[in-house]
Short mmCIF file of C-alpha atoms and ligand atoms in Angstrom, two decimals:
data_model
loop_
_atom_site.label_atom_id
_atom_site.label_comp_id
_atom_site.label_asym_id
_atom_site.label_seq_id
_atom_site.Cartn_x
_atom_site.Cartn_y
_atom_site.Cartn_z
CA MET A 57 0.00 0.00 0.00
CA SER A 58 1.27 3.47 -0.78
CA TRP A 59 1.67 5.74 2.23
CA PHE A 60 -1.29 7.81 1.09
CA LYS A 61 -3.59 4.79 0.89
CA GLN A 62 -2.33 3.78 4.34
CA VAL A 63 -3.30 7.19 5.70
CA LEU A 64 -6.79 6.94 4.21
CA SER A 65 -7.33 3.40 5.45
CA SER A 66 -6.29 4.27 9.01
CA THR A 67 -8.99 5.39 11.46
CA ILE A 68 -6.78 8.31 12.50
CA GLY A 69 -6.23 9.28 8.85
CA LYS A 70 -9.99 9.30 8.29
CA LYS A 71 -10.51 11.46 11.35
CA ILE A 72 -7.88 13.89 10.07
CA ILE A 73 -9.90 14.22 6.84
CA MET A 74 -13.01 14.90 8.97
CA SER A 75 -11.21 17.56 10.95
CA LEU A 76 -9.68 19.31 7.93
CA THR A 77 -12.96 19.38 6.01
CA GLY A 78 -14.79 20.43 9.20
CA LEU A 79 -12.42 23.33 9.79
CA PHE A 80 -12.75 24.32 6.14
CA LEU A 81 -16.55 24.34 6.51
CA ILE A 82 -16.16 26.49 9.62
CA SER A 83 -14.16 29.05 7.62
CA PHE A 84 -16.92 28.98 5.02
CA LEU A 85 -19.54 29.69 7.69
CA ILE A 86 -17.73 32.92 8.56
CA VAL A 87 -17.71 34.09 4.91
CA HIS A 88 -21.32 33.04 4.33
CA LEU A 89 -22.49 34.75 7.50
CA SER A 90 -20.72 38.04 6.79
CA GLY A 91 -22.25 38.18 3.31
CA ASN A 92 -25.73 37.34 4.50
CA MET A 93 -25.63 40.06 7.15
CA LEU A 94 -26.31 42.39 4.18
CA LEU A 95 -29.92 41.15 4.42
CA PHE A 96 -30.28 43.42 7.45
CA LYS A 97 -29.27 46.50 5.48
CA ASP A 98 -32.31 48.74 5.10
CA ASP A 99 -32.09 49.20 1.31
CA GLU A 100 -34.81 46.86 -0.05
CA GLY A 101 -32.12 44.24 -0.65
CA GLU A 102 -29.91 46.15 -3.06
CA ALA A 103 -26.59 45.39 -1.36
CA PHE A 104 -27.60 41.75 -0.81
CA ASN A 105 -28.69 41.24 -4.43
CA LEU A 106 -25.49 42.75 -5.80
CA TYR A 107 -23.48 40.55 -3.45
CA ALA A 108 -25.45 37.46 -4.55
CA GLU A 109 -24.85 38.38 -8.19
CA PHE A 110 -21.12 38.69 -7.52
CA MET A 111 -21.06 35.33 -5.72
CA THR A 112 -22.79 33.50 -8.58
CA THR A 113 -20.86 35.04 -11.46
CA ASN A 114 -17.31 35.69 -10.25
CA PRO A 115 -15.09 32.91 -11.73
CA LEU A 116 -12.83 32.69 -8.65
CA ILE A 117 -15.85 32.30 -6.34
CA ARG A 118 -17.21 29.61 -8.67
CA ILE A 119 -14.00 27.61 -8.30
CA ILE A 120 -14.04 28.08 -4.51
CA SER A 121 -17.67 26.95 -4.41
CA ILE A 122 -16.76 23.69 -6.17
CA VAL A 123 -14.08 23.12 -3.51
CA LEU A 124 -16.75 23.85 -0.91
CA TYR A 125 -19.21 21.28 -2.32
CA ALA A 126 -16.37 18.76 -2.43
CA GLY A 127 -15.58 19.61 1.19
CA ILE A 128 -19.16 18.96 2.28
CA ILE A 129 -19.38 15.72 0.30
CA ILE A 130 -16.07 14.40 1.65
CA HIS A 131 -17.06 15.36 5.22
CA VAL A 132 -20.38 13.52 4.84
CA ILE A 133 -18.89 10.43 3.15
CA TYR A 134 -16.19 10.06 5.80
CA SER A 135 -18.71 10.62 8.59
CA LEU A 136 -20.68 7.72 7.15
CA ILE A 137 -17.61 5.47 6.79
CA LEU A 138 -16.49 6.22 10.35
CA SER A 139 -19.97 5.86 11.85
CA LEU A 140 -20.40 2.44 10.24
CA HIS A 141 -16.92 1.37 11.33
CA ASN A 142 -17.64 2.53 14.90
CA LYS A 143 -20.97 0.69 15.01
CA LYS A 144 -19.22 -2.50 13.91
CA ALA A 145 -16.68 -2.18 16.73
CA ARG A 146 -19.40 -3.01 19.28
CA PRO A 147 -21.71 -5.67 17.81
CA VAL A 148 -23.32 -6.48 21.18
CA GLY A 149 -24.34 -3.46 23.22
CA TYR A 150 -24.82 -3.02 26.96
CA ALA A 151 -28.14 -3.76 28.64
CA GLU A 152 -27.51 -0.99 31.15
CA ALA A 153 -25.44 1.97 29.95
CA ARG A 154 -25.12 5.39 31.59
CA PRO A 155 -23.01 7.37 29.12
CA GLN A 156 -24.46 10.65 30.38
CA GLN A 157 -22.20 10.19 33.42
CA ASN A 158 -18.99 10.24 31.41
CA SER A 159 -19.57 12.28 28.24
CA SER A 160 -21.73 14.99 26.69
CA TRP A 161 -24.79 14.24 24.57
CA LYS A 162 -23.55 16.35 21.66
CA SER A 163 -20.21 14.52 21.48
CA ARG A 164 -22.00 11.18 21.23
CA ASN A 165 -24.49 12.37 18.60
CA MET A 166 -22.33 14.15 16.04
CA GLY A 167 -23.82 11.89 13.36
CA ILE A 168 -27.44 12.81 14.16
CA LEU A 169 -26.51 16.50 14.45
CA GLY A 170 -24.67 16.22 11.13
CA LEU A 171 -27.72 14.58 9.56
CA ILE A 172 -29.90 17.52 10.69
CA ILE A 173 -27.38 19.88 9.07
CA LEU A 174 -27.37 17.76 5.88
CA ILE A 175 -31.17 17.80 5.57
CA PHE A 176 -31.08 21.53 6.19
CA LEU A 177 -28.39 22.00 3.53
CA LEU A 178 -30.43 20.08 0.94
CA ILE A 179 -33.59 22.13 1.58
CA HIS A 180 -31.56 25.34 1.78
CA MET A 181 -29.82 24.64 -1.54
CA ARG A 182 -33.13 23.70 -3.17
CA SER A 183 -34.78 26.97 -2.08
CA PHE A 184 -32.04 29.39 -2.97
CA TRP A 185 -29.12 27.87 -4.89
CA TYR A 186 -31.32 25.81 -7.24
CA GLU A 187 -33.71 28.73 -7.80
CA MET A 188 -30.79 31.04 -8.59
CA HIS A 189 -29.24 28.61 -11.07
CA PHE A 190 -32.17 26.77 -12.63
CA GLY A 191 -35.39 28.34 -11.39
CA SER A 192 -37.17 31.52 -12.26
CA VAL A 193 -36.15 34.33 -9.98
CA PRO A 194 -37.61 37.81 -10.48
CA THR A 195 -35.09 40.40 -11.56
CA LYS A 196 -34.40 43.95 -10.51
CA SER A 197 -32.15 46.57 -12.02
CA TYR A 198 -29.72 48.74 -10.14
CA ALA A 199 -28.10 51.63 -12.08
CA GLY A 200 -29.10 49.96 -15.31
CA VAL A 201 -27.70 46.52 -14.38
CA GLU A 202 -30.28 43.75 -14.30
CA VAL A 203 -29.68 41.19 -11.51
CA ASP A 204 -31.67 38.34 -9.93
CA ASP A 205 -33.78 39.53 -7.02
CA LEU A 206 -32.79 36.84 -4.51
CA TYR A 207 -33.74 39.18 -1.68
CA THR A 208 -37.45 38.87 -2.54
CA VAL A 209 -37.15 35.05 -2.69
CA VAL A 210 -35.50 35.04 0.76
CA VAL A 211 -38.08 37.37 2.29
CA ALA A 212 -40.93 35.27 0.87
CA ALA A 213 -39.40 32.03 2.20
CA PHE A 214 -38.82 33.45 5.66
CA SER A 215 -42.35 34.77 6.03
CA GLN A 216 -43.64 31.16 6.24
CA TRP A 217 -43.63 30.13 9.89
CA TRP A 218 -42.65 26.52 9.28
CA TYR A 219 -39.76 27.50 7.04
CA ALA A 220 -38.41 30.03 9.55
CA GLY A 221 -38.95 27.51 12.37
CA PHE A 222 -37.07 24.79 10.50
CA TYR A 223 -34.13 27.18 10.02
CA VAL A 224 -33.98 27.95 13.72
CA LEU A 225 -34.07 24.22 14.60
CA ALA A 226 -31.32 23.43 12.11
CA MET A 227 -29.17 26.23 13.55
CA ILE A 228 -29.59 24.75 17.03
CA GLY A 229 -28.31 21.47 15.54
CA LEU A 230 -25.38 23.34 13.99
CA ALA A 231 -24.63 25.01 17.32
CA PHE A 232 -24.28 21.65 19.07
CA HIS A 233 -22.29 20.16 16.15
CA LEU A 234 -19.88 23.09 16.32
CA SER A 235 -19.53 23.26 20.07
CA HIS A 236 -18.08 19.76 20.03
CA GLY A 237 -16.62 19.76 16.51
CA PHE A 238 -14.57 22.96 16.71
CA TRP A 239 -12.24 21.94 19.54
CA SER A 240 -12.44 18.28 18.53
CA ALA A 241 -10.89 19.13 15.16
CA PHE A 242 -7.84 20.59 16.92
CA GLN A 243 -7.58 17.50 19.13
CA THR A 244 -7.77 15.26 16.03
CA LEU A 245 -4.94 17.17 14.39
CA GLY A 246 -2.84 16.63 17.50
CA LEU A 247 -3.02 20.30 18.47
CA ASN A 248 -3.83 19.89 22.14
CA HIS A 249 -1.58 21.53 24.65
CA ARG A 250 -2.56 22.24 28.25
CA LYS A 251 -1.41 25.81 27.65
CA PHE A 252 -3.73 26.71 24.77
CA MET A 253 -6.53 24.10 24.75
CA PRO A 254 -8.62 25.96 27.39
CA MET A 255 -8.60 28.97 25.05
CA ILE A 256 -9.55 26.88 21.99
CA LYS A 257 -12.46 25.42 23.97
CA LYS A 258 -13.67 28.92 24.93
CA ILE A 259 -13.44 30.15 21.32
CA SER A 260 -15.19 26.93 20.25
CA LEU A 261 -18.15 27.61 22.55
CA LEU A 262 -18.32 31.29 21.63
CA PHE A 263 -18.26 30.49 17.90
CA ALA A 264 -20.87 27.76 18.34
CA ILE A 265 -23.24 30.22 20.02
CA VAL A 266 -22.65 33.42 18.04
CA VAL A 267 -22.54 32.09 14.46
CA PRO A 268 -25.74 29.93 14.52
CA LEU A 269 -27.49 32.68 16.53
CA LEU A 270 -26.75 35.28 13.86
CA PHE A 271 -27.81 32.87 11.09
CA ALA A 272 -31.04 32.09 12.95
CA SER A 273 -31.73 35.79 13.54
CA MET A 274 -32.35 36.24 9.77
CA PRO A 275 -35.45 34.04 9.40
CA VAL A 276 -36.72 35.27 12.78
CA TYR A 277 -36.31 38.91 11.74
CA PHE A 278 -38.05 38.48 8.39
CA PHE A 279 -40.81 36.35 9.88
CA ILE A 280 -41.61 38.99 12.50
CA LYS A 281 -41.38 41.68 9.82
CA SER A 282 -43.87 39.75 7.65
CA LEU A 283 -46.42 39.84 10.46
CA ALA A 284 -46.34 43.64 10.63
CA MET B 1486 -27.02 -4.00 53.54
CA ASN B 1487 -28.92 -5.87 50.83
CA VAL B 1488 -28.45 -5.59 47.08
CA THR B 1489 -29.75 -7.42 44.02
CA LEU B 1490 -27.13 -8.51 41.49
CA LYS B 1491 -28.12 -8.91 37.86
CA ILE B 1492 -25.12 -10.60 36.28
CA TRP B 1493 -24.37 -11.63 32.69
CA ARG B 1494 -23.93 -15.42 32.41
CA GLN B 1495 -22.50 -16.93 29.26
CA LYS B 1496 -21.14 -20.49 29.04
CA ASN B 1497 -18.60 -19.87 26.30
CA ALA B 1498 -17.83 -17.67 23.30
CA THR B 1499 -20.59 -19.20 21.18
CA ASP B 1500 -23.31 -19.29 23.86
CA LYS B 1501 -25.96 -16.58 23.48
CA GLY B 1502 -25.83 -15.66 27.16
CA ARG B 1503 -28.43 -14.19 29.51
CA PHE B 1504 -28.79 -12.27 32.75
CA GLU B 1505 -29.30 -14.00 36.07
CA THR B 1506 -30.46 -12.33 39.23
CA TYR B 1507 -29.08 -13.01 42.72
CA GLU B 1508 -30.34 -11.58 46.01
CA MET B 1509 -27.45 -10.66 48.33
CA LYS B 1510 -28.54 -10.33 51.98
CA ASP B 1511 -26.68 -8.78 54.94
CA ILE B 1512 -23.51 -7.94 53.09
CA ASN B 1513 -20.65 -6.06 54.74
CA THR B 1514 -20.45 -2.47 53.41
CA HIS B 1515 -16.63 -2.56 53.64
CA MET B 1516 -16.45 -5.40 51.14
CA SER B 1517 -15.01 -4.68 47.72
CA PHE B 1518 -17.13 -5.45 44.69
CA LEU B 1519 -14.99 -8.49 43.87
CA GLU B 1520 -15.41 -9.77 47.42
CA LEU B 1521 -19.14 -9.50 46.94
CA ILE B 1522 -18.86 -11.78 43.92
CA ASP B 1523 -16.58 -14.10 45.93
CA VAL B 1524 -19.33 -14.44 48.54
CA LEU B 1525 -21.87 -15.15 45.81
CA ASN B 1526 -19.53 -17.70 44.20
CA GLU B 1527 -19.06 -19.57 47.48
CA LYS B 1528 -22.80 -19.82 47.78
CA LEU B 1529 -23.16 -20.99 44.18
CA GLU B 1530 -20.49 -23.65 44.67
CA MET B 1531 -22.20 -24.92 47.83
CA GLU B 1532 -25.36 -25.26 45.80
CA GLY B 1533 -23.40 -27.19 43.19
CA LYS B 1534 -23.82 -24.43 40.61
CA GLU B 1535 -21.24 -22.96 38.26
CA PRO B 1536 -19.52 -19.93 39.89
CA ILE B 1537 -19.31 -16.62 38.06
CA HIS B 1538 -16.13 -16.32 36.06
CA PHE B 1539 -14.33 -13.00 36.23
CA ASP B 1540 -10.76 -11.79 35.83
CA HIS B 1541 -8.87 -10.62 38.91
CA ASP B 1542 -5.33 -10.68 40.16
CA CYS B 1543 -3.80 -7.95 42.34
CA ARG B 1544 -7.02 -6.69 43.95
CA GLU B 1545 -5.22 -3.44 44.70
CA GLY B 1546 -5.92 -1.47 41.54
CA ILE B 1547 -2.62 -1.98 39.74
CA CYS B 1548 -2.92 -4.98 37.42
CA GLY B 1549 -5.93 -4.05 35.31
CA SER B 1550 -7.51 -7.51 35.39
CA CYS B 1551 -10.88 -6.85 37.03
CA ALA B 1552 -12.83 -5.94 33.92
CA MET B 1553 -16.54 -5.48 34.59
CA TYR B 1554 -19.20 -3.02 33.53
CA ILE B 1555 -21.13 -2.15 36.69
CA ASN B 1556 -24.38 -0.21 36.55
CA GLY B 1557 -23.76 1.20 33.09
CA ARG B 1558 -20.14 2.22 33.63
CA PRO B 1559 -16.75 0.46 33.47
CA HIS B 1560 -15.55 -0.36 37.01
CA GLY B 1561 -18.74 1.11 38.44
CA PRO B 1562 -19.67 4.58 39.67
CA MET B 1563 -16.48 5.83 41.38
CA LYS B 1564 -13.97 8.04 39.56
CA GLY B 1565 -10.41 6.74 39.18
CA THR B 1566 -11.29 3.40 40.76
CA THR B 1567 -11.00 -0.20 39.58
CA ALA B 1568 -13.74 -2.74 40.44
CA CYS B 1569 -11.45 -4.39 43.00
CA GLN B 1570 -11.10 -1.06 44.81
CA LEU B 1571 -14.80 -0.25 44.64
CA HIS B 1572 -16.50 -0.74 48.01
CA MET B 1573 -20.08 -1.66 48.68
CA ARG B 1574 -20.61 1.47 50.81
CA HIS B 1575 -20.86 3.41 47.54
CA PHE B 1576 -24.09 1.62 46.69
CA LYS B 1577 -27.52 2.20 48.16
CA ASP B 1578 -29.27 -0.36 50.34
CA GLY B 1579 -31.62 -2.40 48.17
CA GLU B 1580 -29.99 -1.23 44.92
CA LEU B 1581 -30.24 -3.30 41.74
CA ILE B 1582 -26.71 -3.65 40.35
CA THR B 1583 -26.27 -4.76 36.74
CA VAL B 1584 -22.93 -6.37 35.88
CA GLU B 1585 -21.86 -7.02 32.28
CA PRO B 1586 -18.62 -7.91 30.51
CA TRP B 1587 -16.71 -5.35 28.40
CA ARG B 1588 -18.53 -5.10 25.07
CA ALA B 1589 -16.30 -4.77 22.00
CA ARG B 1590 -15.69 -6.73 18.84
CA ALA B 1591 -12.00 -6.82 19.74
CA PHE B 1592 -12.76 -8.20 23.25
CA PRO B 1593 -14.79 -11.39 22.68
CA VAL B 1594 -16.41 -12.90 25.78
CA ILE B 1595 -14.68 -16.08 27.00
CA LYS B 1596 -17.10 -16.89 29.81
CA ASP B 1597 -19.48 -14.81 31.96
CA LEU B 1598 -17.64 -11.54 32.74
CA MET B 1599 -14.30 -12.70 31.38
CA VAL B 1600 -13.25 -11.29 28.01
CA ASP B 1601 -10.23 -11.96 25.81
CA ARG B 1602 -8.06 -8.85 25.89
CA SER B 1603 -5.10 -10.25 23.98
CA ALA B 1604 -5.79 -7.62 21.30
CA PHE B 1605 -4.02 -5.20 23.70
CA ASP B 1606 -1.04 -7.56 23.93
CA ARG B 1607 -0.78 -7.73 20.14
CA ILE B 1608 -0.78 -3.92 19.96
CA ILE B 1609 2.13 -3.84 22.44
CA GLN B 1610 3.92 -6.59 20.50
CA ALA B 1611 3.58 -4.50 17.34
CA GLY B 1612 5.84 -1.77 18.71
CA GLY B 1613 5.22 -0.84 22.34
CA TYR B 1614 8.80 -1.46 23.41
CA ILE B 1615 12.35 -0.20 23.00
CA SER B 1616 15.17 -2.40 21.74
CA VAL B 1617 18.31 -2.25 23.87
CA ASN B 1618 21.29 -4.53 23.89
CA THR B 1619 21.87 -6.06 27.28
CA GLY B 1620 25.09 -5.15 29.06
CA GLY B 1621 26.18 -3.34 32.16
CA VAL B 1622 23.61 -1.41 34.16
CA PRO B 1623 23.74 2.22 32.99
CA ASP B 1624 24.34 4.91 35.63
CA ALA B 1625 21.24 6.61 36.95
CA ASN B 1626 20.56 10.06 35.50
CA GLU B 1627 23.09 9.51 32.75
CA ILE B 1628 20.54 10.80 30.25
CA PRO B 1629 19.08 14.11 31.41
CA VAL B 1630 15.27 14.33 31.30
CA SER B 1631 13.42 17.37 32.62
CA LYS B 1632 11.04 16.91 35.54
CA GLU B 1633 8.01 18.04 33.46
CA VAL B 1634 8.70 15.56 30.69
CA ALA B 1635 9.47 12.74 33.14
CA ASP B 1636 6.19 13.41 34.98
CA GLU B 1637 4.21 13.41 31.74
CA ALA B 1638 5.81 10.13 30.64
CA PHE B 1639 5.24 8.56 34.06
CA ASN B 1640 1.59 9.63 34.06
CA ALA B 1641 1.13 7.89 30.71
CA ALA B 1642 2.98 4.87 32.09
CA THR B 1643 0.42 4.43 34.88
CA CYS B 1644 -1.96 2.83 32.33
CA ILE B 1645 -2.72 -0.67 33.60
CA GLY B 1646 -4.19 -1.96 30.33
CA CYS B 1647 -7.57 -2.64 31.93
CA GLY B 1648 -9.61 -1.82 28.82
CA ALA B 1649 -12.09 0.45 30.63
CA CYS B 1650 -11.44 3.09 27.95
CA VAL B 1651 -12.61 0.68 25.24
CA ALA B 1652 -15.58 -0.40 27.36
CA ALA B 1653 -16.65 3.21 28.01
CA CYS B 1654 -16.26 4.49 24.45
CA LYS B 1655 -19.37 4.51 22.29
CA ASN B 1656 -17.09 3.44 19.40
CA ALA B 1657 -15.18 0.82 21.44
CA SER B 1658 -12.04 2.75 20.53
CA ALA B 1659 -8.67 1.85 22.04
CA MET B 1660 -7.15 5.28 21.42
CA LEU B 1661 -6.59 6.15 25.10
CA PHE B 1662 -4.76 2.90 25.78
CA VAL B 1663 -2.63 3.15 22.63
CA SER B 1664 -1.93 6.84 23.28
CA ALA B 1665 -0.68 6.08 26.80
CA LYS B 1666 1.54 3.27 25.55
CA ILE B 1667 2.97 5.42 22.75
CA SER B 1668 3.39 8.52 24.94
CA GLN B 1669 5.34 6.81 27.70
CA LEU B 1670 8.07 6.04 25.15
CA ALA B 1671 7.74 8.92 22.69
CA LEU B 1672 8.36 11.45 25.48
CA LEU B 1673 11.64 9.95 26.63
CA PRO B 1674 15.06 9.89 24.93
CA GLN B 1675 15.14 6.08 25.00
CA GLY B 1676 12.01 5.95 22.87
CA GLN B 1677 13.31 8.08 20.01
CA VAL B 1678 15.04 5.50 17.82
CA GLU B 1679 11.91 3.45 17.11
CA ARG B 1680 9.49 6.36 17.51
CA GLN B 1681 8.02 6.55 14.00
CA ARG B 1682 8.01 2.83 13.42
CA ARG B 1683 6.31 2.34 16.79
CA ALA B 1684 3.50 4.79 16.02
CA ASP B 1685 3.02 3.30 12.58
CA LYS B 1686 2.88 -0.33 13.72
CA MET B 1687 0.84 0.13 16.89
CA ILE B 1688 -1.81 2.24 15.15
CA ALA B 1689 -2.03 -0.26 12.27
CA GLN B 1690 -2.44 -3.11 14.79
CA MET B 1691 -5.09 -1.15 16.71
CA ASP B 1692 -7.10 -0.83 13.49
CA ALA B 1693 -6.52 -4.45 12.51
CA GLU B 1694 -7.96 -5.62 15.85
CA GLY B 1695 -11.26 -3.95 15.00
CA PHE B 1696 -11.39 -1.15 17.56
CA GLY B 1697 -13.43 1.93 16.63
CA ALA B 1698 -12.20 5.43 15.77
CA CYS B 1699 -12.05 8.35 18.21
CA THR B 1700 -14.86 10.92 18.32
CA ASN B 1701 -13.26 12.78 21.25
CA THR B 1702 -16.25 12.21 23.52
CA GLN B 1703 -13.70 11.94 26.38
CA ALA B 1704 -15.67 9.10 27.99
CA CYS B 1705 -12.44 7.04 28.10
CA SER B 1706 -10.50 9.58 30.12
CA ALA B 1707 -13.48 10.15 32.45
CA GLU B 1708 -13.72 6.41 33.17
CA CYS B 1709 -10.01 5.54 33.19
CA PRO B 1710 -9.04 4.28 36.66
CA LYS B 1711 -5.64 5.93 36.16
CA GLU B 1712 -7.19 9.14 34.75
CA ILE B 1713 -5.03 9.11 31.62
CA ASP B 1714 -5.43 12.54 29.98
CA MET B 1715 -6.89 13.34 26.54
CA VAL B 1716 -3.65 15.19 25.73
CA ASN B 1717 -2.18 11.73 25.12
CA ILE B 1718 -4.69 11.07 22.33
CA ALA B 1719 -3.72 14.34 20.66
CA ARG B 1720 -0.09 13.28 20.98
CA LEU B 1721 -0.95 9.94 19.36
CA ASN B 1722 -2.64 11.75 16.45
CA TRP B 1723 0.44 13.93 16.06
CA GLU B 1724 2.74 10.89 16.16
CA PHE B 1725 0.63 9.44 13.34
CA VAL B 1726 0.98 12.61 11.26
CA LYS B 1727 4.73 12.65 11.84
CA ALA B 1728 5.14 8.93 11.09
CA LYS B 1729 3.22 9.32 7.82
CA MET B 1730 4.21 12.78 6.63
CA HIS B 1731 7.87 13.00 7.42
CA SER B 1732 8.88 9.45 7.95
CA LYS B 1733 12.60 8.86 7.68
CA ALA B 1734 12.07 5.76 5.55
CA ILE B 1735 11.74 6.74 1.91
CA GLU B 1736 10.14 3.45 0.90
CA VAL B 1737 7.43 1.91 3.06
CA ASP B 1738 8.42 -1.67 3.77
CA GLU B 1739 5.16 -3.37 2.91
C1 HEM C 41 -21.48 23.52 8.01
C2 HEM C 41 -21.48 22.28 8.17
C3 HEM C 41 -20.53 21.49 9.04
C4 HEM C 41 -19.45 21.88 9.80
C5 HEM C 41 -18.88 23.28 9.97
C6 HEM C 41 -18.92 20.70 10.42
C7 HEM C 41 -17.81 20.69 11.24
C8 HEM C 41 -17.32 19.57 11.86
C9 HEM C 41 -16.13 19.53 12.66
C10 HEM C 41 -15.19 20.67 12.90
C11 HEM C 41 -15.99 18.26 13.15
C12 HEM C 41 -14.90 17.74 14.06
C13 HEM C 41 -13.93 16.85 13.36
C14 HEM C 41 -13.06 16.13 14.35
O1 HEM C 41 -13.53 15.67 15.39
O2 HEM C 41 -11.87 16.02 14.09
C15 HEM C 41 -17.11 17.50 12.67
C16 HEM C 41 -17.34 16.18 12.97
C17 HEM C 41 -18.38 15.44 12.45
N1 HEM C 41 -19.27 15.85 11.47
FE1 HEM C 41 -19.48 17.71 10.77
N2 HEM C 41 -19.66 19.61 10.05
C18 HEM C 41 -20.66 20.06 9.20
C19 HEM C 41 -21.62 19.28 8.57
C20 HEM C 41 -21.76 17.92 8.75
C21 HEM C 41 -22.68 17.07 8.01
C22 HEM C 41 -23.61 17.55 6.91
C23 HEM C 41 -22.50 15.81 8.50
C24 HEM C 41 -23.15 14.49 8.14
C25 HEM C 41 -24.25 14.21 7.63
C26 HEM C 41 -21.51 15.85 9.54
C27 HEM C 41 -21.12 14.77 10.29
C28 HEM C 41 -20.12 14.78 11.22
C29 HEM C 41 -19.76 13.67 12.07
C30 HEM C 41 -20.43 12.30 12.11
C31 HEM C 41 -18.67 14.08 12.84
C32 HEM C 41 -17.96 13.27 13.90
C33 HEM C 41 -16.97 12.31 13.32
C34 HEM C 41 -16.31 11.55 14.41
O3 HEM C 41 -15.58 12.15 15.21
O4 HEM C 41 -16.52 10.34 14.52
N3 HEM C 41 -21.06 17.14 9.65
N4 HEM C 41 -17.90 18.31 11.88
S1 SF4 C 42 -5.90 4.12 29.40
FE1 SF4 C 42 -6.90 3.91 31.43
S2 SF4 C 42 -8.83 2.86 30.95
FE2 SF4 C 42 -7.51 2.56 29.16
S3 SF4 C 42 -6.43 0.61 29.52
FE3 SF4 C 42 -5.10 2.24 30.37
S4 SF4 C 42 -5.67 2.40 32.53
FE4 SF4 C 42 -7.33 1.25 31.53
S1 FES C 43 -7.68 -6.94 40.27
FE1 FES C 43 -5.85 -5.84 39.72
S2 FES C 43 -6.67 -3.90 39.19
FE2 FES C 43 -8.42 -4.91 39.98
#
């Protein structure tokens, strides 16, 4: 076996792939969140629509987005491979188990939390990404330039209570996935030192609260606005 | 005090196994958990029944033999304690206590609570040693090692190979055990020569034995009777990266 195949066949190698793709997805969350904050700008969606236009047409962004899709797919595939492998490692379970006394619920349910995120991603992509690329989105022109009016699509989606509610639930799932995943990725890469791990764990928790909270604030804001 | 024991009984590796319940009356609260089973076994033998098979040796918390999953946790409810050092005063009067063997593909049940842990031995055989030519006894402190590093290595070396980490982990992963066995040598000068080879071989053997991967739930460290730290698992991961990414061998030998 070549050394690379050996790495991929090892459980530690697979976990390193999980951690690298996970950290990459975390960096993507930051970019995605900062862009989407433009939704809050009180300009009838002009800044957001221009940003969305840039993100769908810029060639560099298009290349990065392919890397991103690959990142998600690899993360999901390896999570499946590892979960199946881990299930196989204990064919007969315990009759009486009290795992809550030695570990956190989120750390034991990264697969379920990931599945919630995956279902969310599929619905999310269907509503916005698919509509932008293959659907019929109304257009608007700014200073003579005609662009897709994604803002109106977003506002319409978020004014449905079940859609906004589903977003909030999915973001709670993301919060738990991140609050374990963030520091866990550093541990997997071997970057655990008594000196700086307490800080990584604090940043991990802060990130896991702030980022999903800001994402969730968007559907909540537009849902409340739709009631007025 | 009185307790009810619900214990896993299994004739041999192929038997399906089942729980059996035993009422224990007027037991001494200062008894250890193993002594409680001794009392039960004496009674069973008097009745001409098969006693409960379980592993034990030192009965002072240093050999790692007494593998049993007590009330949903390896070695029972006390932190940093093996089953032989667990006393009945930590249970409530009238409590139902469930006792099961370690559950892992790599630890098949031999009989009752006794499991085959030779998978751990094979991991050690794969590289958990240093090779030194015999000769005169070297002078003490000939090789300088700082106090911090020596302490860290000694902490890792307190692992007694009990398998509680595997039993506790939802993935039946042996990472804590392997990390302790790799750390105790990787931290010291004597462990340097075979360092990369050791990490490579021991991790490959760990996978070959069918243990699960690590999800960093930290259940292992929480249940370890020697409280081996999670830092060791990170060190193991790093040893893996180093062994694979900048291995000194240009060609891999197999
Ligand atoms: C934005 C989306 C996501 C981010 C930022 C993310 C991030 C992470 C991070 C950082 C880890 C820790 C890796 C480690 O322990 O080394 C992780 C683990 C995990 N992720 Fe995700 N993830 C995302 C989506 C998903 C999805 C869609 C799934 C699956 C359907 C998933 C399944 C898992 C599983 C099962 C683990 C634990 C693997 C293990 O330790 O055994 N994740 N994730
Ligand atoms: S690491 Fe702890 S729990 Fe695991 S075998 Fe060693 S002493 Fe037992
Ligand atoms: S019998 Fe030796 S550690 Fe319990």
